[in-house]
Structure formats: C-alpha cells, structure tokens
PDB file of C-alpha atoms in Angstrom:
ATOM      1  CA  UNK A   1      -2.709   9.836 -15.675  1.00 92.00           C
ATOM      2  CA  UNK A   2      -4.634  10.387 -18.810  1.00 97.00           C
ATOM      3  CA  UNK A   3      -6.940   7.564 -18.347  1.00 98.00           C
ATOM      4  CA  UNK A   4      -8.494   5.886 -16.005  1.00 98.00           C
ATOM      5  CA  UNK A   5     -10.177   2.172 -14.620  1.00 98.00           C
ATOM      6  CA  UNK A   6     -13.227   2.395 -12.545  1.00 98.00           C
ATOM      7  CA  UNK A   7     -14.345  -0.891 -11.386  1.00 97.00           C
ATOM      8  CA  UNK A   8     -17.727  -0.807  -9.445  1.00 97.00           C
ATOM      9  CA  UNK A   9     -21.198  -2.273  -9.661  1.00 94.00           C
ATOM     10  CA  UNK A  10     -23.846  -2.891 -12.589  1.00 91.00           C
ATOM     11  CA  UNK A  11     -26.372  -2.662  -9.444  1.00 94.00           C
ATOM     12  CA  UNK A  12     -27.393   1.241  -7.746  1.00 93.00           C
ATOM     13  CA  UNK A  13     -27.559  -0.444  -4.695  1.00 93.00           C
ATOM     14  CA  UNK A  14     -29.251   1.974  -1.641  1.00 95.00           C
ATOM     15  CA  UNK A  15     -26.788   3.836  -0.710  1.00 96.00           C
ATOM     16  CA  UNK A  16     -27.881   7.522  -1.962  1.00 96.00           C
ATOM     17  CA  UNK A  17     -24.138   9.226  -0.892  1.00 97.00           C
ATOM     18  CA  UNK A  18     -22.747   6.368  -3.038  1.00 97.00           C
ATOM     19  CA  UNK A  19     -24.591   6.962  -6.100  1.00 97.00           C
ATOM     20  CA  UNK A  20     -23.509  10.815  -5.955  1.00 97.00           C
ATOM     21  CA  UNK A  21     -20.311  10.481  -5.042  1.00 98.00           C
ATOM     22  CA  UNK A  22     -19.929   8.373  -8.254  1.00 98.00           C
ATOM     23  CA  UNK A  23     -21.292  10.716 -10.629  1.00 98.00           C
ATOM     24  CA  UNK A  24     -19.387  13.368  -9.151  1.00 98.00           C
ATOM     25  CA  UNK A  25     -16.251  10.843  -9.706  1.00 98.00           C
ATOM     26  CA  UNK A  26     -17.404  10.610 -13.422  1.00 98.00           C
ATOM     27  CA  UNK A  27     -17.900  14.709 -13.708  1.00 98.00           C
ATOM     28  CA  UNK A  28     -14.061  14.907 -11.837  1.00 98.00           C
ATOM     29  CA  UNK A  29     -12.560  12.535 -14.061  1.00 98.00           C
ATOM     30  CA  UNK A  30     -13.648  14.543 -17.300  1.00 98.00           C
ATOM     31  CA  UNK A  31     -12.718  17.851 -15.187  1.00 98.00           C
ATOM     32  CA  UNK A  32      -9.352  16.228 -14.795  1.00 98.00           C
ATOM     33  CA  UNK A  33      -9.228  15.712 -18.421  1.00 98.00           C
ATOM     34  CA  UNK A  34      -8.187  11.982 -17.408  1.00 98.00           C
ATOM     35  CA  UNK A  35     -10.293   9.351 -19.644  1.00 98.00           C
ATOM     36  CA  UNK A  36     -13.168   6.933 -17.989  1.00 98.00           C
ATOM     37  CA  UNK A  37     -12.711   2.922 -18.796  1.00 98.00           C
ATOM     38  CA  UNK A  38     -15.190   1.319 -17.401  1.00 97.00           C
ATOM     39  CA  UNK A  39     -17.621  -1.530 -18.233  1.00 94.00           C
ATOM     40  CA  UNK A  40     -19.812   0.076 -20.663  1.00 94.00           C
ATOM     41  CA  UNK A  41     -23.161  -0.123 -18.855  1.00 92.00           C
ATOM     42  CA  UNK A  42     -25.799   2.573 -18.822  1.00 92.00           C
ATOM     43  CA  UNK A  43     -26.943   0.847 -15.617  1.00 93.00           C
ATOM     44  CA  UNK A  44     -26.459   0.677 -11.751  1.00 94.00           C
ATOM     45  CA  UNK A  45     -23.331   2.668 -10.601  1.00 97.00           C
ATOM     46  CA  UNK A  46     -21.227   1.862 -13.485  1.00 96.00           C
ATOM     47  CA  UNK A  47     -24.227   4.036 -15.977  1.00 96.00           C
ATOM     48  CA  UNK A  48     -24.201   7.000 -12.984  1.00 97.00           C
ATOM     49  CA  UNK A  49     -19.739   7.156 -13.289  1.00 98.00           C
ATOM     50  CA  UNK A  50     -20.563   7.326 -17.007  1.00 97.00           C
ATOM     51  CA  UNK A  51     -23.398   9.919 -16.928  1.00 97.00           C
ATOM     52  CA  UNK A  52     -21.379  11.909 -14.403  1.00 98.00           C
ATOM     53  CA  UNK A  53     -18.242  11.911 -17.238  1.00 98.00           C
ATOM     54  CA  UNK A  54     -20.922  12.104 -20.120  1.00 97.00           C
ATOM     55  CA  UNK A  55     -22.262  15.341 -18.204  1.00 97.00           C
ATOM     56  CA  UNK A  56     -18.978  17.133 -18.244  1.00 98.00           C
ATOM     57  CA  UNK A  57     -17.959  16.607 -21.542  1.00 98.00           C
ATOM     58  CA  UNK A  58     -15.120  14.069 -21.042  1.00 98.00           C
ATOM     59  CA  UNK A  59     -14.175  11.105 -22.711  1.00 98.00           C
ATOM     60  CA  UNK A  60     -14.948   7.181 -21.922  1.00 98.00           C
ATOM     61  CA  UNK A  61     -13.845   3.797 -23.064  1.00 98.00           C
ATOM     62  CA  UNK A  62     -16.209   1.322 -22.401  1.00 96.00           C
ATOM     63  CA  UNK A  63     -15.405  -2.542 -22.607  1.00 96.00           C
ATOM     64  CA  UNK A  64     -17.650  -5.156 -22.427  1.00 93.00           C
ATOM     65  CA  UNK A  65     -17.717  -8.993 -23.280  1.00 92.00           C
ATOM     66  CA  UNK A  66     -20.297 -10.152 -26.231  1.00 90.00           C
ATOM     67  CA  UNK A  67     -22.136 -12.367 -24.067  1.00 87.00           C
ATOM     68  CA  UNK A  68     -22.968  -9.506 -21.525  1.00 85.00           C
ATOM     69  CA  UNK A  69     -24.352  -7.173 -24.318  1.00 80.00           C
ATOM     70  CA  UNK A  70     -27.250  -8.580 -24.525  1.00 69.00           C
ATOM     71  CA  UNK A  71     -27.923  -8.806 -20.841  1.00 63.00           C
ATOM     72  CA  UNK A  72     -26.819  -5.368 -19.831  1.00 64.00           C
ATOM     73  CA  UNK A  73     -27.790  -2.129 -21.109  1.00 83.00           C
ATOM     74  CA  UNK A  74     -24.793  -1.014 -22.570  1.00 89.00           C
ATOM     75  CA  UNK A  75     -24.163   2.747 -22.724  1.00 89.00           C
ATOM     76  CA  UNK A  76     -24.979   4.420 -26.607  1.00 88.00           C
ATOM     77  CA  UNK A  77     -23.165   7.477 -25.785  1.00 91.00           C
ATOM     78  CA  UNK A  78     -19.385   6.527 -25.345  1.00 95.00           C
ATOM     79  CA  UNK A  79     -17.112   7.842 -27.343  1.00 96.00           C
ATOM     80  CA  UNK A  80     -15.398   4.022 -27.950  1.00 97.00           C
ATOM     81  CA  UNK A  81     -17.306   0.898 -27.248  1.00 96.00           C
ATOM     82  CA  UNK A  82     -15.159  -2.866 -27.111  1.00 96.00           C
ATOM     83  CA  UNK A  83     -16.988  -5.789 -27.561  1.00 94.00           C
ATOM     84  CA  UNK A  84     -14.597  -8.624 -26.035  1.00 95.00           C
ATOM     85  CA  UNK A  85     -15.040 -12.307 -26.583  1.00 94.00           C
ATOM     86  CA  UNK A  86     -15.121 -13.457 -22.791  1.00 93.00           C
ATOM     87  CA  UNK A  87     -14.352 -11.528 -18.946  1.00 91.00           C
ATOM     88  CA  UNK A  88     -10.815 -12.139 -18.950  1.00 92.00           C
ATOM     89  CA  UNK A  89     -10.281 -10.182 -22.536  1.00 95.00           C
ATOM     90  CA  UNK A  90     -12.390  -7.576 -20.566  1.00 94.00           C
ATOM     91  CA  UNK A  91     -10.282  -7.338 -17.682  1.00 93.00           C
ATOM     92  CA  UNK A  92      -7.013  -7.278 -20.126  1.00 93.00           C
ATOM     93  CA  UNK A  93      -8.178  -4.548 -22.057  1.00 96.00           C
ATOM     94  CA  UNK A  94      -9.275  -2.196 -19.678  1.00 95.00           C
ATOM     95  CA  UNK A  95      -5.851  -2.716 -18.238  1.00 95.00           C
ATOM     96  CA  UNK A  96      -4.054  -1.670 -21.354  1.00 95.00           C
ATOM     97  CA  UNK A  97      -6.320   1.415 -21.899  1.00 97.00           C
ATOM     98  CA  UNK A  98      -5.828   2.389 -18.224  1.00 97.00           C
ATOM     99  CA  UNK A  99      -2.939   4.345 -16.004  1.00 97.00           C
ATOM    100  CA  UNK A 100      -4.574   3.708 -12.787  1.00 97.00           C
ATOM    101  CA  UNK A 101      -7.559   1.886 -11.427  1.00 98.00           C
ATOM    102  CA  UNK A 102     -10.369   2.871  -8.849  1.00 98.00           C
ATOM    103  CA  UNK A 103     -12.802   0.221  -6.830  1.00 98.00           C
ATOM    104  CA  UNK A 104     -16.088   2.030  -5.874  1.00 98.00           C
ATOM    105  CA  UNK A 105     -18.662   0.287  -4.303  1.00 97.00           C
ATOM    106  CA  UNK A 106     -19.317  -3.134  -6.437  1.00 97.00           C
ATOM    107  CA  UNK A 107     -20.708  -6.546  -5.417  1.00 96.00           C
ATOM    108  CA  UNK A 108     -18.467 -10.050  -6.811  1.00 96.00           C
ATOM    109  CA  UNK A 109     -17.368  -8.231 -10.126  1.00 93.00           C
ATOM    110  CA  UNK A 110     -15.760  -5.729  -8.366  1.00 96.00           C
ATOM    111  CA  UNK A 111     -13.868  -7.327  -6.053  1.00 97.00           C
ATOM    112  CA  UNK A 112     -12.910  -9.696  -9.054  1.00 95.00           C
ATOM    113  CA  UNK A 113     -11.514  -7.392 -10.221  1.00 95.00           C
ATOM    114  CA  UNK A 114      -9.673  -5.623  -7.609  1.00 97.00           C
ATOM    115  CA  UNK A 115      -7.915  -8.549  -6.533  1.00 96.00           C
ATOM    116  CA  UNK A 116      -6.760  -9.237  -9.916  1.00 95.00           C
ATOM    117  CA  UNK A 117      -5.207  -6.138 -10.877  1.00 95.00           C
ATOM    118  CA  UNK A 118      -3.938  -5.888  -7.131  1.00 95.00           C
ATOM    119  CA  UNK A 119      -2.835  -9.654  -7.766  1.00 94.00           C
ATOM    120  CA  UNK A 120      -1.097  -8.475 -11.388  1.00 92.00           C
ATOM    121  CA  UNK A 121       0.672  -5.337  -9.326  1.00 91.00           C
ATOM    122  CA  UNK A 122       2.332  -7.638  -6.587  1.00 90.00           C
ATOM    123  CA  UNK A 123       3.792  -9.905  -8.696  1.00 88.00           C
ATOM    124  CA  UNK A 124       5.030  -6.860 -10.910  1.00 87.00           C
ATOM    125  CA  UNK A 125       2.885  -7.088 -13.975  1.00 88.00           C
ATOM    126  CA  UNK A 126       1.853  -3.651 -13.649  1.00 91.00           C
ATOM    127  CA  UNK A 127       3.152  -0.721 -11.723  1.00 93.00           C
ATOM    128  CA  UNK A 128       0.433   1.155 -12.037  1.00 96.00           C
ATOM    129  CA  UNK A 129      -1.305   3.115  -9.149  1.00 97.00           C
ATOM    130  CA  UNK A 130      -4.827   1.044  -7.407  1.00 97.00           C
ATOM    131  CA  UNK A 131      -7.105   3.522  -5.596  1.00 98.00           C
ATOM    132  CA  UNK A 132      -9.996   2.271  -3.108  1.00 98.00           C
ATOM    133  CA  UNK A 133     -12.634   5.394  -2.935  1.00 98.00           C
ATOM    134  CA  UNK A 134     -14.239   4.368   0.325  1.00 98.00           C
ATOM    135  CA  UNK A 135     -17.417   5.884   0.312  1.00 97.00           C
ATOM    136  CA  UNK A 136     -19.718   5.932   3.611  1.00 95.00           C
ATOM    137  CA  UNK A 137     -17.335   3.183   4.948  1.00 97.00           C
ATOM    138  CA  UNK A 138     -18.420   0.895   2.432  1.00 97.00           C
ATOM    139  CA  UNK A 139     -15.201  -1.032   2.339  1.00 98.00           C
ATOM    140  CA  UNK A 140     -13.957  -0.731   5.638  1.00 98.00           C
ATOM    141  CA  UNK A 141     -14.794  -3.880   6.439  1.00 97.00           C
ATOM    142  CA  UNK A 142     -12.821  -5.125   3.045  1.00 97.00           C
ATOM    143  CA  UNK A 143      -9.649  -3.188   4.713  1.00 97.00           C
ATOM    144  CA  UNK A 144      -9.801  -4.926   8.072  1.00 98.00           C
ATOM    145  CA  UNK A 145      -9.283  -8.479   6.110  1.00 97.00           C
ATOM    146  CA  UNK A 146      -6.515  -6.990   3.852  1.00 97.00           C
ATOM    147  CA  UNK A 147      -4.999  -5.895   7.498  1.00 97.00           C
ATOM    148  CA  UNK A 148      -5.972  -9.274   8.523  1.00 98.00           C
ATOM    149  CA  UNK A 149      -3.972 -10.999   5.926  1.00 97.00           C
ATOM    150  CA  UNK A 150      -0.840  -9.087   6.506  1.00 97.00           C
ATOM    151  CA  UNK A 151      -1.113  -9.852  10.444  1.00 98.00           C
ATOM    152  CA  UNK A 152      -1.699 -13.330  10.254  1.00 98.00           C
ATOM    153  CA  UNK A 153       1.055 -13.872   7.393  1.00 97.00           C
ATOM    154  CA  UNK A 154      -0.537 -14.072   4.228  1.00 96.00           C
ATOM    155  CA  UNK A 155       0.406 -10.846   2.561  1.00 94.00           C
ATOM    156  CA  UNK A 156       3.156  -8.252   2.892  1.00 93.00           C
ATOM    157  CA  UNK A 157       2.774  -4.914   4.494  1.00 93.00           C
ATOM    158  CA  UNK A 158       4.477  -3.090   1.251  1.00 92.00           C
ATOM    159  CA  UNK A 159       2.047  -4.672  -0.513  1.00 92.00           C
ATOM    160  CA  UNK A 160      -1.087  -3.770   1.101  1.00 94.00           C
ATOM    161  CA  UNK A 161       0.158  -0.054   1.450  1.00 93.00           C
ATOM    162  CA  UNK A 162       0.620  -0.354  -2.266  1.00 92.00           C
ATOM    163  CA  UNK A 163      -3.100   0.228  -2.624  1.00 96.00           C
ATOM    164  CA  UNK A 164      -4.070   3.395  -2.082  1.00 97.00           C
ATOM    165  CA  UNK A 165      -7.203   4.355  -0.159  1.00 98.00           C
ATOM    166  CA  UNK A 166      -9.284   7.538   0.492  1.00 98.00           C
ATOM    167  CA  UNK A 167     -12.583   8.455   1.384  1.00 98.00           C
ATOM    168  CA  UNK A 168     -13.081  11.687  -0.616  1.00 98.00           C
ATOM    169  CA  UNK A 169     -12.213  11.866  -4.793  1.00 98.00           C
ATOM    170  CA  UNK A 170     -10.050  14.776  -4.503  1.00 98.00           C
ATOM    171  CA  UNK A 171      -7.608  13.159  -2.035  1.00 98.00           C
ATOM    172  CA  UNK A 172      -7.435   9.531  -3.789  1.00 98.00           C
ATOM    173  CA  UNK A 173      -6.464  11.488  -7.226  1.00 98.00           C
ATOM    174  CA  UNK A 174      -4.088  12.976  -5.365  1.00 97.00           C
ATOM    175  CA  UNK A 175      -2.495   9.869  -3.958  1.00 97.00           C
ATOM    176  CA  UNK A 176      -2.298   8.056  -7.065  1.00 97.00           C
ATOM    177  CA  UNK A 177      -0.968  11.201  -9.068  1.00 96.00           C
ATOM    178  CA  UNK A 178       2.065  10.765  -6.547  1.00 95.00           C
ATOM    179  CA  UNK A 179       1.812   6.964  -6.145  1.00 94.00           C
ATOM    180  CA  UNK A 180       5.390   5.665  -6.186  1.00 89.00           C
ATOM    181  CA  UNK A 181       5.724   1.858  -7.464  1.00 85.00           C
ATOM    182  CA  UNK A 182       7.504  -0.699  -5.725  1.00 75.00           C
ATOM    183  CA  UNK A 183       9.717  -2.850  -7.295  1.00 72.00           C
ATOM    184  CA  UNK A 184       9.323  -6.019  -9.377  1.00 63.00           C
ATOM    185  CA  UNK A 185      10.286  -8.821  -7.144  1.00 63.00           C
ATOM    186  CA  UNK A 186      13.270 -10.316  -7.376  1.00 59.00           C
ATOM    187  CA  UNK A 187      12.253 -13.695  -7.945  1.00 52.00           C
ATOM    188  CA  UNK A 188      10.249 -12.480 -11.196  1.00 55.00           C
ATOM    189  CA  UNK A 189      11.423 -13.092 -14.041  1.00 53.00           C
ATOM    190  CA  UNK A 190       9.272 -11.471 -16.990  1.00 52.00           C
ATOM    191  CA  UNK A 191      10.450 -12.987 -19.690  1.00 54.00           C
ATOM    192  CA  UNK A 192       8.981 -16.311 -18.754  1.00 46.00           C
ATOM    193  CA  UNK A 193       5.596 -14.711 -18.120  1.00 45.00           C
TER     194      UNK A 193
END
C-alpha cells in the first residue's frame, strides 16, 4: 500500500487517547512511507492525522469540495491540495488516490463514508482493503449493529469479515497489508456499471 484513506472527524471531540492515537496514525503512515488522503482540514482529528504525517516528513493528499473551503480550515502545508466541485467528487477521488481506507473516530461524515466505500467493496467496485482503528472502544457499538445485520439477515458474514478491524495501528496495517479480497459477485456485471 503506498497510499492511504483516512476517513475521521473535522471535530477533536474529548476523547484525549483518540486524538493521540491519530497523530501517531499520521507519524506511522509517513514512517510506513505509505501516503495520507484525507480531507484536507487543519482542524479537529482530520488536522491532528495530518500534523502527525506533516511531523514525520511524509507525504499527504488532501481533497476537499469548493463549497467546504471556505467553511473549514483547510491545511496550507500538504504537499497536493484538490478542490472538488461537490462531496461525491470528494469521495471518488480519494478513492482513486487510495490502496486502502481507515475509519477513525468521525461523527455523520465518517460513517458516510465508511458505508460507501464498504457499500462500493461488496458489490465489487473495489477490492481494496477497509480498516476500522477502534480506539478506546469507540466503535464497538458500530460493530454490534454490523453483527446485528448479519444475524438478523441483512448482510453476509463474508462481507462483514471483509472489513478489517483492530484496536492498535500496528496490528490494523498489518491486517490490511495481508487483506485477501473476495470475489466480485457473480451477479455483477461491470460493464454495465
């Protein structure tokens, strides 16, 4: 994986071990040598993955739709900015610059955007590898109504175990180095897409 997604909040939240376990994700990704996308901001959690990257030298892509640039401080120090003309351009290009994704702690946005690219993976638009870093428990809660789904019929096991989760950075990079793909459904037919 040379680059990576990280979708997670434009808010700090209160959480103090989530705040430095994303800067240390930032700081591991440019350790890694692995590329941050993210959504450009120098605020909340999204600024503290980027100063954490920033910090160690490393390289970041951020992406952010025109209408949002003037609301959120976007980040001056990246080493590309993209200025899209609406979310869902967002969401598509940080896909294409991206080998994996990971969710970290987010409110609405990131969960948008988790269950798209989870969405995009299932119906094999993308075989790319999803991590959840579950920091402090934060989405345990999120996991119990995946697991929910899946027992009450709503979505498959394979795909649930599809999405890879950990609860410390080291073992999640791990995971999604050796993440093995399933396969496009059957009923898919790409061409059509």
């Amino acid at each position: 994986m040379k680059s990576i997604s990280v979708f997670c909040g434009s808010s700090e939240g209160n959480d103090s071990k989530i705040i430095s376990e994303a800067y240390a994700l930032g700081k591991t990704l440019a350790q890694s040598d692995i590329t941050l996308v993210y959504g450009a901001a120098k605020i909340g959690i999204m600024g503290t993955v980027a100063q954490g990257t920033l910090d160690a030298n490393g390289k970041i892509i951020g992406v952010i739709p025109h209408f949002l640039k003037t609301k959120e401080i976007v980040h001056t120090e990246l080493t590309e900015l993209i200025v899209t003309d609406n979310m869902h351009d967002r969401k598509v290009i940080m896909y294409d610059k991206s080998d994996g994704f990971i969710i970290i702690p987010g409110g609405f946005g990131t969960m948008d955007e988790f269950f798209e690219i989870t969405t995009w993976g299932q119906l094999g638009l993308h075989t790319k590898p999803i991590g959840i870093l579950n920091v402090n428990g934060y989405y345990d809660a999120l996991i119990t109504q995946c697991k929910m789904m899946v027992a009450r019929g709503f979505l498959k096991q394979e795909n649930l175990d599809a999405v890879v989760v950990d609860t410390t950075i080291a073992g999640l990079l791990k995971k999604m180095k050796n993440y093995v793909p399933l396969p496009a459904p059957k009923w898919l037919n790409k061409e059509r897409l």
